[in-house]
Coordinates of C-alpha atoms in Angstrom, one line a residue:
Chain A
Q215 CA -2.7 12.2 -12.2
Q216 CA 0.3 9.6 -10.4
Q217 CA 1.4 11.3 -7.9
V218 CA 4.3 9.3 -7.8
K219 CA 6.1 7.9 -10.9
Q220 CA 8.0 4.3 -10.8
S221 CA 10.4 2.8 -13.2
P222 CA 11.1 0.5 -14.6
Q223 CA 7.9 -1.5 -14.8
S224 CA 9.6 -4.9 -14.9
L225 CA 13.3 -5.6 -14.1
I226 CA 15.4 -9.2 -14.5
V227 CA 18.6 -9.5 -12.5
Q228 CA 21.2 -12.0 -12.3
K229 CA 21.6 -13.5 -8.7
G230 CA 24.5 -11.6 -7.1
G231 CA 23.5 -8.4 -8.7
I232 CA 22.4 -5.4 -8.1
S233 CA 18.6 -4.3 -8.8
I234 CA 17.6 -0.8 -8.8
I235 CA 14.1 0.6 -8.9
N236 CA 13.7 4.4 -9.3
C237 CA 10.6 7.0 -8.1
A238 CA 9.8 10.3 -8.6
Y239 CA 7.4 12.7 -7.1
E240 CA 5.7 16.2 -7.7
N241 CA 4.7 17.1 -4.3
T242 CA 7.6 18.5 -2.3
A243 CA 4.7 18.4 1.1
F244 CA 5.7 14.7 1.0
D245 CA 7.5 13.7 4.0
Y246 CA 7.9 10.2 4.2
F247 CA 9.1 7.7 1.4
P248 CA 8.6 4.0 1.9
W249 CA 9.2 0.8 -0.1
Y250 CA 6.9 -2.2 -0.4
Q251 CA 7.6 -5.9 -1.2
Q252 CA 4.8 -7.9 -2.3
F253 CA 4.3 -11.5 -3.1
P254 CA 1.3 -13.3 -5.2
G255 CA -1.5 -13.6 -3.1
K256 CA -0.5 -11.5 -0.4
G257 CA -0.5 -8.0 0.5
P258 CA 2.8 -5.3 0.6
A259 CA 5.4 -5.9 3.4
L260 CA 7.1 -2.7 4.4
L261 CA 11.1 -3.5 3.4
I262 CA 12.3 0.2 4.6
A263 CA 11.4 3.7 4.8
I264 CA 13.0 7.4 4.7
R265 CA 12.7 11.0 5.8
P266 CA 13.6 13.7 3.6
D267 CA 16.4 15.0 6.3
V268 CA 18.5 12.0 5.2
S269 CA 19.9 11.1 1.9
E270 CA 20.8 7.6 2.4
K271 CA 19.3 4.3 4.5
K272 CA 20.7 0.8 4.8
E273 CA 19.0 -1.8 6.3
G274 CA 20.7 -5.1 5.3
R275 CA 21.1 -5.4 1.6
F276 CA 18.5 -3.1 0.7
T277 CA 19.5 0.8 0.4
I278 CA 17.0 3.7 -0.2
S279 CA 18.9 6.9 -1.9
F280 CA 17.1 10.0 -1.4
N281 CA 17.4 13.1 -3.6
K282 CA 15.3 15.9 -2.2
S283 CA 16.6 18.4 -4.7
A284 CA 15.3 16.5 -7.9
K285 CA 12.8 14.9 -6.1
Q286 CA 13.4 11.4 -6.6
F287 CA 14.2 8.5 -4.7
S288 CA 15.7 5.0 -5.7
L289 CA 15.6 1.1 -4.1
H290 CA 18.8 -0.8 -4.4
I291 CA 19.2 -4.5 -3.2
M292 CA 22.7 -5.8 -3.3
D293 CA 23.5 -9.2 -4.0
S294 CA 20.0 -9.9 -5.5
Q295 CA 18.6 -13.4 -4.7
P296 CA 16.1 -15.6 -6.3
G297 CA 13.7 -15.1 -2.8
D298 CA 13.9 -11.2 -3.8
S299 CA 11.7 -12.1 -7.0
A300 CA 8.7 -9.9 -6.0
T301 CA 6.8 -6.9 -7.0
Y302 CA 8.2 -3.7 -5.4
F303 CA 6.2 -0.5 -4.9
C304 CA 7.4 2.9 -3.8
A305 CA 5.1 5.2 -2.0
A306 CA 5.0 8.7 -0.7
S307 CA 2.9 10.7 2.2
V308 CA 2.6 13.6 3.8
T309 CA 2.8 12.2 7.5
G310 CA -0.6 11.5 8.9
N311 CA -2.0 11.3 5.8
Q312 CA -3.2 9.1 2.6
F313 CA -0.2 7.2 1.0
Y314 CA 0.2 7.8 -2.6
F315 CA 2.0 4.4 -4.7
G316 CA 3.8 3.8 -7.4
T317 CA 2.8 1.6 -10.2
G318 CA 5.1 -1.3 -9.3
T319 CA 8.2 -3.3 -10.6
S320 CA 8.1 -6.7 -11.1
L321 CA 11.6 -8.0 -10.1
T322 CA 12.8 -11.5 -11.3
V323 CA 16.2 -12.8 -9.9
I324 CA 17.7 -15.6 -12.3
P325 CA 19.4 -17.9 -10.5
Chain B
D93 CA 1.8 -11.7 17.6
A94 CA -1.2 -11.7 14.7
G95 CA -1.0 -9.6 11.9
V96 CA -3.7 -7.7 10.3
T97 CA -6.5 -10.4 9.0
Q98 CA -9.6 -10.0 6.7
S99 CA -11.9 -11.6 5.5
P100 CA -13.1 -13.3 3.7
T101 CA -10.1 -14.1 1.1
H102 CA -12.1 -14.4 -2.0
L103 CA -15.6 -12.9 -3.0
I104 CA -17.7 -13.3 -6.2
K105 CA -20.5 -11.1 -6.7
T106 CA -22.9 -10.0 -9.3
R107 CA -23.1 -6.5 -10.6
G108 CA -25.3 -4.2 -8.7
Q109 CA -25.0 -6.2 -5.7
Q110 CA -23.7 -5.2 -2.3
V111 CA -20.6 -6.6 -0.5
T112 CA -19.0 -6.3 2.9
L113 CA -15.4 -6.7 3.9
R114 CA -13.9 -7.2 7.0
C115 CA -10.5 -6.0 8.5
S116 CA -8.7 -7.1 12.2
P117 CA -5.9 -4.7 13.1
I118 CA -3.0 -5.7 14.9
S119 CA -3.8 -5.7 18.8
G120 CA -2.9 -2.3 19.6
H121 CA -3.4 -0.5 16.5
K122 CA -6.1 2.2 16.4
S123 CA -6.0 3.5 13.0
V124 CA -7.3 1.4 9.8
S125 CA -6.7 2.1 5.9
W126 CA -8.5 0.5 2.9
Y127 CA -6.8 0.5 -0.1
Q128 CA -8.1 -1.0 -3.7
Q129 CA -5.7 -2.7 -6.0
V130 CA -6.4 -3.2 -9.1
L131 CA -4.2 -6.2 -11.0
G132 CA -1.2 -4.3 -12.2
Q133 CA -1.5 -1.4 -10.3
G134 CA -0.2 0.1 -6.8
P135 CA -2.9 0.2 -4.2
Q136 CA -5.3 3.3 -4.1
F137 CA -6.4 5.2 -1.0
I138 CA -10.3 4.5 -0.3
F139 CA -10.4 5.6 3.4
Q140 CA -8.3 6.0 6.9
Y141 CA -10.1 5.5 10.2
Y142 CA -8.7 6.6 13.5
E143 CA -10.6 6.0 16.9
K144 CA -13.9 5.6 15.2
E145 CA -13.7 9.0 13.3
E146 CA -12.9 9.1 9.6
R147 CA -10.1 11.1 8.8
G148 CA -9.6 10.6 5.4
R149 CA -11.4 9.9 1.8
G150 CA -9.5 9.1 -1.7
N151 CA -11.2 9.7 -4.7
F152 CA -14.0 6.8 -4.8
P153 CA -17.9 7.6 -5.4
D154 CA -20.1 7.3 -2.6
R155 CA -21.0 3.5 -3.1
F156 CA -17.8 2.9 -1.1
S157 CA -18.2 3.5 2.5
A158 CA -16.6 2.4 5.7
R159 CA -16.9 2.4 9.4
Q160 CA -14.8 1.5 12.4
F161 CA -16.3 -0.6 15.9
P162 CA -15.0 0.4 19.4
N163 CA -12.6 -2.8 19.2
Y164 CA -10.9 -0.8 16.3
S165 CA -12.0 -3.4 13.6
S166 CA -13.4 -1.9 10.5
E167 CA -16.0 -2.9 7.8
L168 CA -15.8 -1.5 4.0
N169 CA -18.9 -1.8 2.2
V170 CA -19.7 -1.3 -1.8
N171 CA -23.1 -1.0 -2.8
A172 CA -24.1 -1.4 -6.9
L173 CA -21.1 -3.4 -7.9
L174 CA -19.9 -2.6 -11.2
L175 CA -17.3 -4.7 -13.0
G176 CA -14.5 -2.2 -12.4
D177 CA -15.1 -3.1 -8.9
S178 CA -13.0 -6.2 -9.2
A179 CA -10.0 -5.9 -7.3
L180 CA -7.9 -6.9 -4.5
Y181 CA -9.0 -4.8 -1.4
L182 CA -6.5 -4.2 1.2
C183 CA -6.8 -3.2 4.7
A184 CA -3.4 -1.7 6.4
S185 CA -3.4 -1.3 10.0
S186 CA -1.0 1.5 12.4
F187 CA -0.7 2.5 15.8
G188 CA -2.0 6.1 15.2
P189 CA -2.5 7.8 11.4
Q190 CA 1.0 9.1 11.7
E191 CA 2.7 5.5 11.9
T192 CA 3.8 2.5 9.8
Q193 CA 1.1 1.1 8.2
Y194 CA 1.2 -2.6 8.1
F195 CA -0.9 -4.4 5.6
G196 CA -3.2 -7.4 5.5
P197 CA -3.4 -10.1 3.2
G198 CA -6.3 -8.6 1.2
T199 CA -9.8 -9.9 -0.1
R200 CA -10.1 -10.4 -3.5
L201 CA -13.4 -9.6 -5.0
L202 CA -14.5 -10.3 -8.5
V203 CA -17.5 -8.9 -10.0
L204 CA -19.2 -10.5 -13.0

């Protein structure tokens, strides 16, 4: 079964808008939650990651919000740009063990 | 510094054949993981190696095997190819098994 559920499958946002992608998990042993960005023909690139001891982490225009009690985490992209158009994957792992990836969200930012 | 490199970039095989994919980790990284990414899906974990020892294996059949060499490079072998093995195969390296993983560009395998 899918260990990490990601939504929406696709997202269209106007330039300058906020893109929000959500993920949910069941395994409470997960302790590392990264987000990856993937462009066509490329491998995933790490964007930002969080551990469950904090509720939010911000790096530039990218913010992860983490809700441990709801077992949910989300990626917020502020001031979205056309160059942000890519597929985004959330993932979760127990440190030192395999990563479980979501099914991906295709983001299109319209100029 | 060079990132994770994989070869070949593309590969076409027929059903029943065998394939070997190669991965060179980032210099200094000792852990390599392999993932299969089917079109439109997230990567699925196949193997993790650290210091030449297998540390983890995903839910893949025994047709899939891998190894890590003394220089920390790695090979993924798939025997008796099936049409469903067509996918992007990703290699990720990290300094250790608990560290951040960095992905290579992948090898796109097409099985006809």
